[in-house]
mmCIF file of C-alpha atoms and ligand atoms in Angstrom:
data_model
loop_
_atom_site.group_PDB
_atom_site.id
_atom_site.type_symbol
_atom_site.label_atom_id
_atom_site.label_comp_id
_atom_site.label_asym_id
_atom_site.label_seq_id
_atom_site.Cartn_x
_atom_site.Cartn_y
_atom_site.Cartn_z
ATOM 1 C CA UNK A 1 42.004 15.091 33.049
ATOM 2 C CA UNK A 2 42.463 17.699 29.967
ATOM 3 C CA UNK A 3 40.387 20.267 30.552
ATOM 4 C CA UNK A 4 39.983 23.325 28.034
ATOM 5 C CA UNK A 5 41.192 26.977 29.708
ATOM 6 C CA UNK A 6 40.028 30.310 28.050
ATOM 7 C CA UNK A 7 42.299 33.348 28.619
ATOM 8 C CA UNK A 8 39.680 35.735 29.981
ATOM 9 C CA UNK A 9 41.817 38.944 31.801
ATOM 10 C CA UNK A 10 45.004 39.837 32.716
ATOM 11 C CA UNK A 11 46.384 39.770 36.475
ATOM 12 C CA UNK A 12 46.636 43.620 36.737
ATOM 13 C CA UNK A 13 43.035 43.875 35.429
ATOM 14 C CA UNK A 14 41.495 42.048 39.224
ATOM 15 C CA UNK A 15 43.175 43.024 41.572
ATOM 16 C CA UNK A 16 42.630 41.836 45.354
ATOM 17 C CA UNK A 17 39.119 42.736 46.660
ATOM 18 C CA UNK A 18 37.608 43.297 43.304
ATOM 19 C CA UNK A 19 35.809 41.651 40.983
ATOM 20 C CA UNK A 20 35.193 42.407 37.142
ATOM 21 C CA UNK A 21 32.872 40.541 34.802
ATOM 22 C CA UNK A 22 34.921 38.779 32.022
ATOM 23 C CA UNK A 23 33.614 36.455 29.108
ATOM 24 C CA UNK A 24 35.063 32.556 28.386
ATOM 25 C CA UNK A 25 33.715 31.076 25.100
ATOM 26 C CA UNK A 26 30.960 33.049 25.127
ATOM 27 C CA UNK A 27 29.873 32.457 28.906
ATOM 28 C CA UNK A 28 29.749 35.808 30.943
ATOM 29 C CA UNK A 29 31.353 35.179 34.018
ATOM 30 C CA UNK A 30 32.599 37.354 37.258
ATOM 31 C CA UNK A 31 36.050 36.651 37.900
ATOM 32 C CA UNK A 32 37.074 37.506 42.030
ATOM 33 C CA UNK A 33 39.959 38.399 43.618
ATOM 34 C CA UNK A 34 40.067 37.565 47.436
ATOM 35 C CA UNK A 35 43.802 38.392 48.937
ATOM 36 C CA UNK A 36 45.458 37.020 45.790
ATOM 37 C CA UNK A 37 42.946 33.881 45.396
ATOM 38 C CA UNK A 38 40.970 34.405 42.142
ATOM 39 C CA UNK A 39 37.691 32.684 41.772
ATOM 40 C CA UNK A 40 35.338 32.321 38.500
ATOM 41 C CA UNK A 41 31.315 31.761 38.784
ATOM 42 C CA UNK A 42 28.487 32.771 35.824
ATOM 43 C CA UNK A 43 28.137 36.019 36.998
ATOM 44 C CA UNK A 44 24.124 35.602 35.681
ATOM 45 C CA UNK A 45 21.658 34.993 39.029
ATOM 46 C CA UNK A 46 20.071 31.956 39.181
ATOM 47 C CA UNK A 47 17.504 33.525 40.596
ATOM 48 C CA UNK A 48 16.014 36.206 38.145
ATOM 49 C CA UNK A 49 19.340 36.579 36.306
ATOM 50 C CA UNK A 50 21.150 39.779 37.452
ATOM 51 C CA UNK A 51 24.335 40.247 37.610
ATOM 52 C CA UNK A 52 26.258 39.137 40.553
ATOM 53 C CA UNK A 53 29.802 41.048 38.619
ATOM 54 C CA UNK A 54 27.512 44.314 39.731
ATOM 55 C CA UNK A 55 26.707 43.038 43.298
ATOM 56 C CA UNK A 56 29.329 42.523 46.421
ATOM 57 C CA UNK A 57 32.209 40.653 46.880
ATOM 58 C CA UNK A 58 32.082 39.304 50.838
ATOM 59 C CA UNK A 59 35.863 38.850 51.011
ATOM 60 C CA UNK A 60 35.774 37.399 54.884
ATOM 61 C CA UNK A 61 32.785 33.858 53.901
ATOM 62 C CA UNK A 62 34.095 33.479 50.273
ATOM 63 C CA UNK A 63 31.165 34.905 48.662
ATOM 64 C CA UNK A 64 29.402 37.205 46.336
ATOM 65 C CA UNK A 65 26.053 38.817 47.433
ATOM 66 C CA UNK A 66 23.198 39.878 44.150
ATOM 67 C CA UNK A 67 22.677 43.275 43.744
ATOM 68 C CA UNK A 68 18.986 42.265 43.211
ATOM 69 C CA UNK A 69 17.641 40.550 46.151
ATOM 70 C CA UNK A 70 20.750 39.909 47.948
ATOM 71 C CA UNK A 71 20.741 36.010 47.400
ATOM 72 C CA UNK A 72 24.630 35.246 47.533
ATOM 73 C CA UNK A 73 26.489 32.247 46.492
ATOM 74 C CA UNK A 74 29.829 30.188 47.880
ATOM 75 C CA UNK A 75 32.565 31.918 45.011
ATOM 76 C CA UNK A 76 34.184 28.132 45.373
ATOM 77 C CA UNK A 77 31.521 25.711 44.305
ATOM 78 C CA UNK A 78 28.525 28.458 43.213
ATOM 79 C CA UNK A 79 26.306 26.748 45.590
ATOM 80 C CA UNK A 80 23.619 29.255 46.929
ATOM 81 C CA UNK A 81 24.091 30.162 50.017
ATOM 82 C CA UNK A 82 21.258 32.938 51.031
ATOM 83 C CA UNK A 83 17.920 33.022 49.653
ATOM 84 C CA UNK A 84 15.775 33.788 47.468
ATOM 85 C CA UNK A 85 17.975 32.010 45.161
ATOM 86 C CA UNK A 86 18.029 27.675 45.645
ATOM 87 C CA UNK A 87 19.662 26.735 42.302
ATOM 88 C CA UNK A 88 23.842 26.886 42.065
ATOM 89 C CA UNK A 89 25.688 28.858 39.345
ATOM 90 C CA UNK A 90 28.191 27.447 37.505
ATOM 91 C CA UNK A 91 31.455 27.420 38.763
ATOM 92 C CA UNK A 92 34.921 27.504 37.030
ATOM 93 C CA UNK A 93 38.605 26.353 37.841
ATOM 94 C CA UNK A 94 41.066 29.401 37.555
ATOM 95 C CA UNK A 95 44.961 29.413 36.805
ATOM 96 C CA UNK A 96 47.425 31.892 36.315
ATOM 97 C CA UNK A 97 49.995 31.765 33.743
ATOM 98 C CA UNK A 98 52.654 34.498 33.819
ATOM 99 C CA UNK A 99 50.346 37.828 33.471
ATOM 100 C CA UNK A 100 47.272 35.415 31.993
ATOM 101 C CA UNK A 101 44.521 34.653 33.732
ATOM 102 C CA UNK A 102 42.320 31.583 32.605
ATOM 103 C CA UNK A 103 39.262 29.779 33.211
ATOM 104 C CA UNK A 104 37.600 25.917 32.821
ATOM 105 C CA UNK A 105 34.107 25.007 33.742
ATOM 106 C CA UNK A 106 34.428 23.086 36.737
ATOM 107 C CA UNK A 107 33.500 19.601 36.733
ATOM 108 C CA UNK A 108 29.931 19.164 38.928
ATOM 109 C CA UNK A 109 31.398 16.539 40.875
ATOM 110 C CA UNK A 110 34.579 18.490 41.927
ATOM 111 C CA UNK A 111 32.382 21.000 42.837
ATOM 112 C CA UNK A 112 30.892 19.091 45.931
ATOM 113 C CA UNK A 113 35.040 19.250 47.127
HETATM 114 S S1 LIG B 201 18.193 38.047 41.030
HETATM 115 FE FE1 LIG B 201 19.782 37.478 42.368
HETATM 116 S S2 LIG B 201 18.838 37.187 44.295
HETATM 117 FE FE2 LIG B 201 17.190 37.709 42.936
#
């Protein structure tokens, strides 16, 4: 399947344990690095639309925690996992390619994987 990757950071720019809010056609997204394993969501709350970029990375269950209400979602599929929120984010497929780092929306059913 073709899918269309945006170049959104470079490598050095997220490194492991951190993770920096970065923009893909116009969609502003968080991009996460968990012990070398990068991982792209929206980075806008589906509950009242904060930014999860400015909230916690939970290295250990694979997900990022609101800064708002601390509602967190699953950083591979953008499901919710903790309340308030109960709608996902989307999620996006990352690659690396040599220092690039780049992003596709992730198909919704891949995303039950
Ligand atoms: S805005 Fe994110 S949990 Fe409320």
């Amino acid at each position: 399947m073709a899918e269309n990757f945006t170049r959104v950071a470079s490598i050095s720019e997220v490194p492991p344990g951190q993770m920096i809010p970065v923009i893909a056609d116009g969609a502003e997204l968080l991009l996460a690095n968990v012990g070398g394993r990068l991982f792209a969501l929206s980075k806008v709350c589906s509950h009242e639309g904060a930014y999860l970029s400015e909230g916690w990375l939970k290295e250990e269950s694979l997900e990022v925690e609101c800064p708002l209400h601390e509602g967190r979602f699953d950083l591979q599929s953008g499901r919710p996992t903790k309340l308030p929120p109960d709608e996902p984010v989307p999620a996006y497929t990352v690659k690396v390619e040599g220092d690039d780092v780049l992003v596709a929306p992730l198909a919704v059913e891949e995303s039950g994987r």
